[in-house]
PDB file of C-alpha atoms and ligand atoms in Angstrom:
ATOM      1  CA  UNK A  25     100.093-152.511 -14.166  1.00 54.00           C
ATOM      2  CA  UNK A  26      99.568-149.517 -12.411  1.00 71.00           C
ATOM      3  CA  UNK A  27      97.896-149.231  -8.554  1.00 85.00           C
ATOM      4  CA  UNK A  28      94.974-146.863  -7.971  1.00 92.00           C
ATOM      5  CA  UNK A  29      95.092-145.804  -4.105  1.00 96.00           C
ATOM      6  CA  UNK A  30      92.342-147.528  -1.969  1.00 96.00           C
ATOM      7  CA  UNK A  31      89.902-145.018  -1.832  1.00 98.00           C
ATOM      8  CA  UNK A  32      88.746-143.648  -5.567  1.00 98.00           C
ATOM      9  CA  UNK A  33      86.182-141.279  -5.783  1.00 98.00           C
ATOM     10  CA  UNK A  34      83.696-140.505  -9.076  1.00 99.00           C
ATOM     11  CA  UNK A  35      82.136-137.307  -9.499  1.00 99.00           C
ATOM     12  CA  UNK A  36      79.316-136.950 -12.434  1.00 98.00           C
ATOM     13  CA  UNK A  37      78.519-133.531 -13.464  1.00 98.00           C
ATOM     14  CA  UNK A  38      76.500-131.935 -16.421  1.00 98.00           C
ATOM     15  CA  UNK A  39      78.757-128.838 -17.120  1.00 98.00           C
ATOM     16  CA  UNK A  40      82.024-127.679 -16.824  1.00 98.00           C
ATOM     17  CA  UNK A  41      82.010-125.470 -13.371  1.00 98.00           C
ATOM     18  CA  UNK A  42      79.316-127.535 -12.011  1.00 98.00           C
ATOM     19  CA  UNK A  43      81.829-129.715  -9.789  1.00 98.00           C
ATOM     20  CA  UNK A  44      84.048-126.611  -8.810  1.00 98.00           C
ATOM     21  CA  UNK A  45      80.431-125.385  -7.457  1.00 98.00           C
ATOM     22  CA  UNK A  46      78.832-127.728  -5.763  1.00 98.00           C
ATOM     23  CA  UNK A  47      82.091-130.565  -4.603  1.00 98.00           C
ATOM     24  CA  UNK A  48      84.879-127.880  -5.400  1.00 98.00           C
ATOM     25  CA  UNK A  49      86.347-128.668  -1.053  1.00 98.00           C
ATOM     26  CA  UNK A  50      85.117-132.553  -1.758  1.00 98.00           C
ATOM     27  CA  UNK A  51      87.812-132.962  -4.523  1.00 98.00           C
ATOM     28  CA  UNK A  52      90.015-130.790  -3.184  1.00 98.00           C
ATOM     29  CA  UNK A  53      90.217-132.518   0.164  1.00 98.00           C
ATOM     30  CA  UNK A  54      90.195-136.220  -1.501  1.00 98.00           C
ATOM     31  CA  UNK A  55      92.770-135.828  -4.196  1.00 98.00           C
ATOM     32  CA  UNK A  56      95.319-133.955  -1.300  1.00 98.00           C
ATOM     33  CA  UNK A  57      94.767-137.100   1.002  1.00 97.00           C
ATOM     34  CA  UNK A  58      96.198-139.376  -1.986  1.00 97.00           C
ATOM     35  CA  UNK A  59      92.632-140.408  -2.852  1.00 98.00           C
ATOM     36  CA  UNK A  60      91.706-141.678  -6.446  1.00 98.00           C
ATOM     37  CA  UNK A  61      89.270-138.698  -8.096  1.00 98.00           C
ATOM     38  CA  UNK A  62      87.686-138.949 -10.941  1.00 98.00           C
ATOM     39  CA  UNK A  63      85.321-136.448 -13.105  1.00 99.00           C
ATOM     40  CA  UNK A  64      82.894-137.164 -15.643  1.00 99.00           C
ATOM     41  CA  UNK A  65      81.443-134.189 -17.296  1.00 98.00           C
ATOM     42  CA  UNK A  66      78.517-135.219 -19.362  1.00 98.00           C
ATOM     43  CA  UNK A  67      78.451-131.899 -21.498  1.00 98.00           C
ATOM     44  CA  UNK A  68      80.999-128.751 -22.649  1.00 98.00           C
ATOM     45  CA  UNK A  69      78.688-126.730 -21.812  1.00 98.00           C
ATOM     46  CA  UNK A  70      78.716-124.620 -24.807  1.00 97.00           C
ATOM     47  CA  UNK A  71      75.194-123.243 -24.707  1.00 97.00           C
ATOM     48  CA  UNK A  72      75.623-121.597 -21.547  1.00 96.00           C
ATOM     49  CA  UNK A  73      75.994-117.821 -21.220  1.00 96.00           C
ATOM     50  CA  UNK A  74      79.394-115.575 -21.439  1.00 98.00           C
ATOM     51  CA  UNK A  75      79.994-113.216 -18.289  1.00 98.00           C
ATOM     52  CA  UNK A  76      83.049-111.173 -19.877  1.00 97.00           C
ATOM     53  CA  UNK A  77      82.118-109.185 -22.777  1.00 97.00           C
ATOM     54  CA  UNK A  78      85.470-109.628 -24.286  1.00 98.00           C
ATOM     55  CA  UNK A  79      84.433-113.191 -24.366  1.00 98.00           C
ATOM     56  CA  UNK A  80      81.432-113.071 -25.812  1.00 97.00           C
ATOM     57  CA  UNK A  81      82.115-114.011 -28.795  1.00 97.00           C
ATOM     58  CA  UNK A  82      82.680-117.218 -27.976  1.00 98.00           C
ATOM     59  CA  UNK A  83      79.581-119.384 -28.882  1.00 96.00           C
ATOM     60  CA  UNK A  84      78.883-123.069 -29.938  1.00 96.00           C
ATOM     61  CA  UNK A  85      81.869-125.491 -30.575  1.00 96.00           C
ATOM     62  CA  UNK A  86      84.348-122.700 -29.559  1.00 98.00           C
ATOM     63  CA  UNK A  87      82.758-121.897 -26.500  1.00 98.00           C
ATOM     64  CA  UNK A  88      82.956-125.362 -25.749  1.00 98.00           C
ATOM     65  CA  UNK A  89      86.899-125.840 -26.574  1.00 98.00           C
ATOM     66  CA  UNK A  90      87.457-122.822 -24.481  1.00 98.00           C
ATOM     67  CA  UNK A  91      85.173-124.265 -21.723  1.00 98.00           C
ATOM     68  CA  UNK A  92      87.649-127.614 -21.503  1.00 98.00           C
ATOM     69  CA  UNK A  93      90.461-125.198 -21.136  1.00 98.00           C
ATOM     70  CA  UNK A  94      88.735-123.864 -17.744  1.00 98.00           C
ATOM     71  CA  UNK A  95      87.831-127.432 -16.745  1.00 98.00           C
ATOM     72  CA  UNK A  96      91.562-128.010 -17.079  1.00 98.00           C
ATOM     73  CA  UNK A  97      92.621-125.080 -15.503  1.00 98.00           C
ATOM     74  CA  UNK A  98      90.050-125.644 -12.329  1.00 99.00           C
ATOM     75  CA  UNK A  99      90.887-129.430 -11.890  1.00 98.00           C
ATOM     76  CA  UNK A 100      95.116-127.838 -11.906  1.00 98.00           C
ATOM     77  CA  UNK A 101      93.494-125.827  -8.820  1.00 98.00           C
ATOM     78  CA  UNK A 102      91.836-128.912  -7.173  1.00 98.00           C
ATOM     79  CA  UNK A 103      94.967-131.349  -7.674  1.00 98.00           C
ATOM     80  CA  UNK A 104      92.452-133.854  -9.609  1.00 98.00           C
ATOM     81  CA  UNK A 105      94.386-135.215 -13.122  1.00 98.00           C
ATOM     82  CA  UNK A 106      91.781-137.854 -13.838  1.00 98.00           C
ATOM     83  CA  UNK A 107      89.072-135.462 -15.805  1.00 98.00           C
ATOM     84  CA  UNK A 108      87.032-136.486 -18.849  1.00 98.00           C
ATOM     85  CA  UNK A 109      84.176-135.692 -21.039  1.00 98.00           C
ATOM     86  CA  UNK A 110      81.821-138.591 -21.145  1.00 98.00           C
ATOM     87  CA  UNK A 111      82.238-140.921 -24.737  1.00 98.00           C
ATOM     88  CA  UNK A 112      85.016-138.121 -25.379  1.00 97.00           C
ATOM     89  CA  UNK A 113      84.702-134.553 -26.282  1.00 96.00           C
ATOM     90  CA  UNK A 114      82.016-133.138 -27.644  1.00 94.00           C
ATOM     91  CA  UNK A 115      79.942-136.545 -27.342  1.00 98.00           C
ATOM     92  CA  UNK A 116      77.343-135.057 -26.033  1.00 98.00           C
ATOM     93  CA  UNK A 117      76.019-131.334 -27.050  1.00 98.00           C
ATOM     94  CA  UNK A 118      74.775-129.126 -23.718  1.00 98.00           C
ATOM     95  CA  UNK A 119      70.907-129.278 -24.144  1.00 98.00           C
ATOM     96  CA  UNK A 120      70.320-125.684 -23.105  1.00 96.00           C
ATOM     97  CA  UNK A 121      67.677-124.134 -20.723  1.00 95.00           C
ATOM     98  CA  UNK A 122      64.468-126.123 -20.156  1.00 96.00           C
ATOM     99  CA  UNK A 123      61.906-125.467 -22.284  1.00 96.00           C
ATOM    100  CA  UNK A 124      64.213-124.243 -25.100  1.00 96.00           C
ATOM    101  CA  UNK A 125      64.402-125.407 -29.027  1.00 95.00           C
ATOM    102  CA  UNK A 126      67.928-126.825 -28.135  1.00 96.00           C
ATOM    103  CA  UNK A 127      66.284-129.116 -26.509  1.00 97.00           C
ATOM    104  CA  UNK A 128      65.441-131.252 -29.222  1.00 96.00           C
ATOM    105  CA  UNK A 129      68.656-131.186 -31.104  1.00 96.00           C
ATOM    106  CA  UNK A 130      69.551-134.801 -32.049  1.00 97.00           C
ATOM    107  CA  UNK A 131      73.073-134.430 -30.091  1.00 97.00           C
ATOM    108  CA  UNK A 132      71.882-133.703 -26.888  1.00 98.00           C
ATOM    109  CA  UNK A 133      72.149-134.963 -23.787  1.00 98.00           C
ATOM    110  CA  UNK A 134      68.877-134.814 -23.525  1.00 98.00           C
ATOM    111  CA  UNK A 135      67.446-136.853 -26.189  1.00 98.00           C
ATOM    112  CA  UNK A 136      70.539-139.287 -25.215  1.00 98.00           C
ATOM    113  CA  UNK A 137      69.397-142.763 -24.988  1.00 98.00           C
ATOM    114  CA  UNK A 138      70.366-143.071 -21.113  1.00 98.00           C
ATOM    115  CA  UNK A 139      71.179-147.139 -21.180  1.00 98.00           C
ATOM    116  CA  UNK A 140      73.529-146.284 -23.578  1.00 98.00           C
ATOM    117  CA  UNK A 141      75.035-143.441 -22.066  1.00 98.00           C
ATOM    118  CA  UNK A 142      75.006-145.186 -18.844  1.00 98.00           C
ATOM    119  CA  UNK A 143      76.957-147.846 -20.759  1.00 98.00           C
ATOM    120  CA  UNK A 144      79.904-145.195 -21.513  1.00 98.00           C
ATOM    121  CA  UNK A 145      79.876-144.471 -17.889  1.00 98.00           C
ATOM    122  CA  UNK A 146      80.230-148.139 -16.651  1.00 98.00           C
ATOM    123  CA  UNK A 147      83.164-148.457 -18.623  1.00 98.00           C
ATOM    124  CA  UNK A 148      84.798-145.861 -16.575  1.00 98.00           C
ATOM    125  CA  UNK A 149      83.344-147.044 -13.736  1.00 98.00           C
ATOM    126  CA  UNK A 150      84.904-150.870 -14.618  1.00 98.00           C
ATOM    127  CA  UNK A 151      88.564-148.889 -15.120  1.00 97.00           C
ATOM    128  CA  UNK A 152      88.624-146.944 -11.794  1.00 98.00           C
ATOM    129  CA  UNK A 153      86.264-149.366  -9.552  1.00 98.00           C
ATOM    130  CA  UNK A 154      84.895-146.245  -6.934  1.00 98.00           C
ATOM    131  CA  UNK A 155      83.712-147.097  -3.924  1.00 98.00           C
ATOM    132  CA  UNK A 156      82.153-143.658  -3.973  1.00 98.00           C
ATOM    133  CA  UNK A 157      79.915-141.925  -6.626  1.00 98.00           C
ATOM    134  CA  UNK A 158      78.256-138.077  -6.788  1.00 98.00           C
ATOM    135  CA  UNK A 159      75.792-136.444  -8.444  1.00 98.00           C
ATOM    136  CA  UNK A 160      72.902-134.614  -8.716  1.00 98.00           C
ATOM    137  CA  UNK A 161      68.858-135.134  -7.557  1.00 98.00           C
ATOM    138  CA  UNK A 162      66.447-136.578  -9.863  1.00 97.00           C
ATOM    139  CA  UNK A 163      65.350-133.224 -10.431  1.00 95.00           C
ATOM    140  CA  UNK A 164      69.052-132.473 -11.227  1.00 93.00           C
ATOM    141  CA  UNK A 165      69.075-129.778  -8.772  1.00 89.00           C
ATOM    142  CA  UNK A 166      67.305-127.301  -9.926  1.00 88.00           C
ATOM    143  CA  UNK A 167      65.759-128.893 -13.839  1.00 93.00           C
ATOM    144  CA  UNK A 168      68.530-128.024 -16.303  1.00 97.00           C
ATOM    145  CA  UNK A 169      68.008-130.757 -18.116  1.00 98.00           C
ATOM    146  CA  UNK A 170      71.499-131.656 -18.633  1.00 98.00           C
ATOM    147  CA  UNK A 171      71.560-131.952 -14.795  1.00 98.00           C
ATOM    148  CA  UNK A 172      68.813-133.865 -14.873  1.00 98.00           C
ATOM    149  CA  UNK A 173      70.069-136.875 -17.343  1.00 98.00           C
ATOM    150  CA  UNK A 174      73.411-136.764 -15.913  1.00 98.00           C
ATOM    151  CA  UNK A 175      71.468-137.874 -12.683  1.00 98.00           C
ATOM    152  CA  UNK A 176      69.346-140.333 -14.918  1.00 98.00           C
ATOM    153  CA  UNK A 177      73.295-141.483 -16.232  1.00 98.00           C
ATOM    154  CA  UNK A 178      75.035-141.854 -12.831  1.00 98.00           C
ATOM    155  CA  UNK A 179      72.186-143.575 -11.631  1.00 98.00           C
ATOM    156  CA  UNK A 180      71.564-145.981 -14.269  1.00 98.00           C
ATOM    157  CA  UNK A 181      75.485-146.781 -14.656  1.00 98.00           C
ATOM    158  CA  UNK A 182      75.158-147.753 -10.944  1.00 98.00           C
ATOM    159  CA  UNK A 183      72.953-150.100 -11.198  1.00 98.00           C
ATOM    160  CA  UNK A 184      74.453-151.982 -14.824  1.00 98.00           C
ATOM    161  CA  UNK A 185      77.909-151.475 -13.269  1.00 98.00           C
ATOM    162  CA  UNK A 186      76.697-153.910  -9.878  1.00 98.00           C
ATOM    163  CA  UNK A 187      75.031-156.105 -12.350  1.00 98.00           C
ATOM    164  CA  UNK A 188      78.174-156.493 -14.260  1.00 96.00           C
ATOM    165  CA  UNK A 189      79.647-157.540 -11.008  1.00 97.00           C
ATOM    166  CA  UNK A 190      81.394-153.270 -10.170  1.00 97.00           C
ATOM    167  CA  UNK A 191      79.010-152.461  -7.834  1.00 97.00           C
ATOM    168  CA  UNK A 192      79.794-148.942  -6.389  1.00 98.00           C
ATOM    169  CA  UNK A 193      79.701-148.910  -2.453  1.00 98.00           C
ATOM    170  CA  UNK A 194      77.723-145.719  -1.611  1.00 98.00           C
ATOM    171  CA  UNK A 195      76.274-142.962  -3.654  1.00 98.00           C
ATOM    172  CA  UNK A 196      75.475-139.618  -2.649  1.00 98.00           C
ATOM    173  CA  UNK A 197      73.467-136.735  -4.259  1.00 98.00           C
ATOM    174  CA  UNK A 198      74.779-133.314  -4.035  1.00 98.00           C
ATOM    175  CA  UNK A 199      72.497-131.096  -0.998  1.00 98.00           C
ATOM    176  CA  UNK A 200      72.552-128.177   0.904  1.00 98.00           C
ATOM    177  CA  UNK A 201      70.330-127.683   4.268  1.00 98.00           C
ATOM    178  CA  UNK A 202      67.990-125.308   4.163  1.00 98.00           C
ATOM    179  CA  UNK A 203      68.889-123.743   7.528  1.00 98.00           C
ATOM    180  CA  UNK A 204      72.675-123.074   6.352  1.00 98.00           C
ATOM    181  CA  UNK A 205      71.177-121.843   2.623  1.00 98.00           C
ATOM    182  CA  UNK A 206      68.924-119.293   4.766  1.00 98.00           C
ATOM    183  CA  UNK A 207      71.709-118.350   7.435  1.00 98.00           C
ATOM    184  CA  UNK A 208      73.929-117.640   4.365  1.00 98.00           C
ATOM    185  CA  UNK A 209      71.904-115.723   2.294  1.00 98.00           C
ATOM    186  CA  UNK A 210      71.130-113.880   5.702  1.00 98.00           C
ATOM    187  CA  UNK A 211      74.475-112.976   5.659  1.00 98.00           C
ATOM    188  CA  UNK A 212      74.658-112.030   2.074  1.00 98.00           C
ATOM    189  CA  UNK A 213      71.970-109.389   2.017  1.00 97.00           C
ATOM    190  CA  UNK A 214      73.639-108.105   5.144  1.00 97.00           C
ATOM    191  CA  UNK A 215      77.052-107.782   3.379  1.00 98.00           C
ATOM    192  CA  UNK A 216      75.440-106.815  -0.785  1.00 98.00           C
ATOM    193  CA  UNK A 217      76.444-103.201  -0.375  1.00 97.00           C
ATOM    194  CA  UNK A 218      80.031-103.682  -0.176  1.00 97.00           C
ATOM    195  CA  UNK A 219      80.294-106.156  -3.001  1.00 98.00           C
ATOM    196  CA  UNK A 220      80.572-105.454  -6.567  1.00 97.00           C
ATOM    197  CA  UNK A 221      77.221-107.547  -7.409  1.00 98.00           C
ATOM    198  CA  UNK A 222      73.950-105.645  -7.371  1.00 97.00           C
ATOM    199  CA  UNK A 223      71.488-107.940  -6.773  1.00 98.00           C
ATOM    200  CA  UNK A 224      71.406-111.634  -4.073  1.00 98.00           C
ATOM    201  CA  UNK A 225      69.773-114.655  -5.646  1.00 97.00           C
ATOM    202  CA  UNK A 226      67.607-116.589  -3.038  1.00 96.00           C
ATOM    203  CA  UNK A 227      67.329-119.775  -1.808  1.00 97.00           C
ATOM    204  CA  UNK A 228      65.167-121.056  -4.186  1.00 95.00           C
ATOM    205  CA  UNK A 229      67.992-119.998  -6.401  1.00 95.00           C
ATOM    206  CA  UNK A 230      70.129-122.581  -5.010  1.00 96.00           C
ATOM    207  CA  UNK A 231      70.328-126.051  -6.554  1.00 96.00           C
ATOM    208  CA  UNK A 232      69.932-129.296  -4.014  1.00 97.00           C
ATOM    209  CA  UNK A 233      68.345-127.182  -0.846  1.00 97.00           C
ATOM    210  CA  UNK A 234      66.453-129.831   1.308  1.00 98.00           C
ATOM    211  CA  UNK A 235      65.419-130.065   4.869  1.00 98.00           C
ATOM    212  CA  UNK A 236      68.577-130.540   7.596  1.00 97.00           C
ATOM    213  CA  UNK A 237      67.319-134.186   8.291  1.00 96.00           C
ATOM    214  CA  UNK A 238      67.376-135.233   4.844  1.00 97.00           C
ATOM    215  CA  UNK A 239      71.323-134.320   5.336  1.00 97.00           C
ATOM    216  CA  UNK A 240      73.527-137.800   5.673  1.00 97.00           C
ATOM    217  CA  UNK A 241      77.334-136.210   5.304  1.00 97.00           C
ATOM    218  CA  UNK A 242      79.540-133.182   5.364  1.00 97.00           C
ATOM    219  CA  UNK A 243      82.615-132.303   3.940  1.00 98.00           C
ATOM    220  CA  UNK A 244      84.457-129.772   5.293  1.00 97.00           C
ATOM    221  CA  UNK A 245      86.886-127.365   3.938  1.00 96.00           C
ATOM    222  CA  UNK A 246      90.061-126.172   5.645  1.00 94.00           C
ATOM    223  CA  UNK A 247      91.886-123.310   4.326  1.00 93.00           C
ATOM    224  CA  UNK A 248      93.788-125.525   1.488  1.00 97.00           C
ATOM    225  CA  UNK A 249      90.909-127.109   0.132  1.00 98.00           C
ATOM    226  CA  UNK A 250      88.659-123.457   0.614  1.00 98.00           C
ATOM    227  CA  UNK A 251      91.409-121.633  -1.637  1.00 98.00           C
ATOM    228  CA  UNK A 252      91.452-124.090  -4.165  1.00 98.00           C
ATOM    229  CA  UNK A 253      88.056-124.424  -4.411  1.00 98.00           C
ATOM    230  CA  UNK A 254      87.716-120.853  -5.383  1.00 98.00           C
ATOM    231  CA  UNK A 255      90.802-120.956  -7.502  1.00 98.00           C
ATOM    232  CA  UNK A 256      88.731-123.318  -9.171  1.00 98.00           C
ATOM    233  CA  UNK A 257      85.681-121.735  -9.048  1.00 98.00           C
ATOM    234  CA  UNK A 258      88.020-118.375 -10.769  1.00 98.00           C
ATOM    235  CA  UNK A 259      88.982-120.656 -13.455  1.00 98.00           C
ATOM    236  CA  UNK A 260      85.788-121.071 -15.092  1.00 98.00           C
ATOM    237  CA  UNK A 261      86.116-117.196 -16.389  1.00 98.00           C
ATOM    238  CA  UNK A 262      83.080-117.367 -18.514  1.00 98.00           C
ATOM    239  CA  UNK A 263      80.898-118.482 -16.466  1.00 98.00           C
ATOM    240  CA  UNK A 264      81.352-117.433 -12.807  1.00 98.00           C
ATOM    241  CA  UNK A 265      82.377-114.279 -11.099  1.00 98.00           C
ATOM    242  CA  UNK A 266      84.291-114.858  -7.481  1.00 98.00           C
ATOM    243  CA  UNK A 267      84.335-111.971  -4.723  1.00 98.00           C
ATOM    244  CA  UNK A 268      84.864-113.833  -1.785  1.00 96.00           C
ATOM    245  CA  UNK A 269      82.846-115.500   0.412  1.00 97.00           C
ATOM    246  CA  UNK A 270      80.363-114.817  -2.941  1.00 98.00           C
ATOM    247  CA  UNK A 271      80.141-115.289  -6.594  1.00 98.00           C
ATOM    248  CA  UNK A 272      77.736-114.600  -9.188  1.00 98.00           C
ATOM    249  CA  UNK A 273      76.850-117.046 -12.525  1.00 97.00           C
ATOM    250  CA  UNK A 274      75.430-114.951 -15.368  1.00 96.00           C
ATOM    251  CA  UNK A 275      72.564-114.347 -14.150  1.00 96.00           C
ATOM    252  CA  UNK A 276      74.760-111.849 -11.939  1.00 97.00           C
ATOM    253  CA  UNK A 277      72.797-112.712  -8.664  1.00 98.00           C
ATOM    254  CA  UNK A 278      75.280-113.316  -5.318  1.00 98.00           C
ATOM    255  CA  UNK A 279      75.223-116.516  -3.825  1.00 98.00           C
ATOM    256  CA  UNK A 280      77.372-117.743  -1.325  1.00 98.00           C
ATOM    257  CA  UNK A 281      80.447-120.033  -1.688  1.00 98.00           C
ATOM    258  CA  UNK A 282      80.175-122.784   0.628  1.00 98.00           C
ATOM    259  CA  UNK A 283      82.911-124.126   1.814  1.00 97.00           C
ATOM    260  CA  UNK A 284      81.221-127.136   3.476  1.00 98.00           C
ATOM    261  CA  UNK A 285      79.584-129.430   1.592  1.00 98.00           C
ATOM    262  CA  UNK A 286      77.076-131.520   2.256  1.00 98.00           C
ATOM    263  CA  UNK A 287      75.463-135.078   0.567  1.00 98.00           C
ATOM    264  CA  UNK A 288      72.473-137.163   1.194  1.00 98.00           C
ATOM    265  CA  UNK A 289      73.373-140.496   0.784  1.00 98.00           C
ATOM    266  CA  UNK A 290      71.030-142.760  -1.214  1.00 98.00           C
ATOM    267  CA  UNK A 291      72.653-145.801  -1.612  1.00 97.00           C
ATOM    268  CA  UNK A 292      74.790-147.944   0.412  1.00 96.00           C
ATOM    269  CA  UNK A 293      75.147-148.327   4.035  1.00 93.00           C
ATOM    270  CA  UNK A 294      75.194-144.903   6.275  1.00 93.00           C
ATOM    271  CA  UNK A 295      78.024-145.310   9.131  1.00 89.00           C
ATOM    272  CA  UNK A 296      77.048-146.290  12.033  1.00 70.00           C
ATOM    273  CA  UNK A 297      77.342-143.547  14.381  1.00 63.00           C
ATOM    274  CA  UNK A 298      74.413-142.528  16.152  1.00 60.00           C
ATOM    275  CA  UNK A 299      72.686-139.825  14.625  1.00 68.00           C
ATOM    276  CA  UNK A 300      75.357-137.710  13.856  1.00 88.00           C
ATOM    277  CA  UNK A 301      76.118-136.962   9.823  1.00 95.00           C
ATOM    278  CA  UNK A 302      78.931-138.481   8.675  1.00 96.00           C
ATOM    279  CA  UNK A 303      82.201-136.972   7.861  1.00 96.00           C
ATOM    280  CA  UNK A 304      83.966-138.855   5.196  1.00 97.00           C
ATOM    281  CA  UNK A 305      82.282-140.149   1.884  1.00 98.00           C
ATOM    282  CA  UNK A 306      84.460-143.321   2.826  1.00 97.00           C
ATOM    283  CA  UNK A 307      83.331-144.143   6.014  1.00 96.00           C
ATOM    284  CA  UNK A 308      82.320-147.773   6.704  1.00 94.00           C
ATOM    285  CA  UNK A 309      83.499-148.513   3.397  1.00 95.00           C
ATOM    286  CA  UNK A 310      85.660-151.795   4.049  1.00 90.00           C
ATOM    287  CA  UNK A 311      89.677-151.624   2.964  1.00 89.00           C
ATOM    288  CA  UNK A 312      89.643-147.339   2.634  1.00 89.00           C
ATOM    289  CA  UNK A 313      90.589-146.427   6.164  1.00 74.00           C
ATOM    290  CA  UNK A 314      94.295-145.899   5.671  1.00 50.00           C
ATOM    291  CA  UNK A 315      94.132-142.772   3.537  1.00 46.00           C
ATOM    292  CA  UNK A 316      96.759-143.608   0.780  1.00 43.00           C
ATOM    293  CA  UNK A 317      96.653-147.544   1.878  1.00 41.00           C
ATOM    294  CA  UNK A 318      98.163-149.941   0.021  1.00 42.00           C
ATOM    295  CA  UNK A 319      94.912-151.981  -0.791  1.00 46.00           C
ATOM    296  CA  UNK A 320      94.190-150.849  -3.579  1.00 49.00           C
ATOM    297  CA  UNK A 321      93.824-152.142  -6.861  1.00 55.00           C
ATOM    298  CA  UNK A 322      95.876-153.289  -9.642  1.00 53.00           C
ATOM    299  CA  UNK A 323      94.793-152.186 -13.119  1.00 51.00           C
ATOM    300  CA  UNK A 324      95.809-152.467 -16.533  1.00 46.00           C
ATOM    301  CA  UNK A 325      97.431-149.155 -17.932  1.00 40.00           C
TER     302      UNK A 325
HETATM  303 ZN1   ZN B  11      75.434-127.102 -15.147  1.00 54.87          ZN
END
């Protein structure tokens, strides 16, 4: 038997480089404290585009394979060793853009049947017993529809893993208010001439952006958790392109990196104090308050 700390956090994300993205300071700051973090990436990814020429030949199931290396390489850079491809590698195929042939490829994720999917996920979910889970909108965050079944997943596996007795204490979706996406991208088109992108992406750009009150929680970085979630970010060479406090995806439009992140929670009890967001994806969560605590939980290894 092996302990898991008290407080074990599970992270469900479409792509590889999606979670270095959007929670990149979230896992960073968890998995220093001695928390439990765990990733499920629904997809390799391996219909997205290649940013470095010298890498574009890399398409299909060797896109993918290199795509695990960066996930690998980016979870070194967050200190997070429990990683893993939902129902194993190459389980599920990426399901390309909306709208696209891919689509309809039997091996999606897409045209996954989501109970069953789900079912993969509650197994995980039965191993590590989270008290906290993460992912996306119903909309996914901006439509992909990988995003937008790994939301359908998560969700689902949330509700068969409380029926099956695992309930998870609080999920949250991933967000960003709109007043810090506008103040940033104020910022950005401020700053465009002395960075080596050409052109900014917008808010609309942005996947998750919702009105301040709809805001619940944020995580902030400190300078540990900022570098490594940029070192992560850095990782995922074929996909994203860091200049700091800015990257581009390969689209090549700047966004900003930000290094607070923030969550709407949508199930589970918010903590209790006043109207203020909460700080911690933990809090009010009974037996997580000590951060490495010793009530955690014995498992079979
Ligand atoms: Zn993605």
């Amino acid at each position: 038997m092996t302990e898991l700390p008290a407080r074990r956090l599970l992270l469900v994300h479409a792509h590889p480089d999606d979670e270095s993205i959007n929670n990149g300071v979230t896992m960073a700051r968890y998995a220093a404290e001695g928390a439990h973090v765990t990733l499920v990436t629904c997809t390799l990814g391996e219909r997205g585009e290649v940013i470095p020429p010298e890498l574009g030949h890399l398409t299909g199931a060797a896109l993918g394979g290199h795509r695990r290396g960066e996930l690998a390489a980016a979870m070194r850079a967050l200190g997070v060793e429990d990683f893993r491809l939902l129902g194993g590698p190459g389980r599920f195929a990426d399901s390309g853009m909306m709208g696209l042939p891919d689509n309809d490829d039997p091996g999606c994720l897409w045209q996954a049947d989501v109970d069953r999917a789900a079912e993969l996920l509650v197994e995980v979910i039965r191993e590590v017993r989270p008290q906290v889970l993460v992912t996306y909108d119903p909309d996914g965050g901006y439509g992909h529809p990988d995003h937008i079944q790994a939301h359908r997943i998560a969700m689902r596996a949330a509700e068969l893993a409380a029926e099956a007795g695992c309930p998870v204490d609080k999920v949250y979706w991933n967000r960003v208010p709109r007043t810090v996406a506008e103040d940033a991208f104020a910022r950005l088109r401020d700053d465009l001439p002395g960075l080596p992108f050409e052109k900014a992406a917008g808010v609309e750009d942005v996947p998750g952006v919702v009105d301040d009150e709809r805001i619940t929680t944020e995580i902030r970085g400190d300078g540990g958790a900022n570098a490594a979630k940029t070192a992560a970010m850095r990782a995922h060479v074929t996909q994203i392109t860091v200049a700091e406090p800015y990257f581009v995806l390969s689209n090549e439009l700047a966004q900003p990196v930000f290094t607070t992140e923030y969550y709407e929670l949508v199930r589970g009890e918010r903590s209790g104090d006043g109207d203020g967001r909460e700080s911690d994806l933990f809090a009010g969560i009974a037996g997580t308050d000590g951060i490495t605590g010793t009530a955690g939980i014995e498992v079979a290894s």
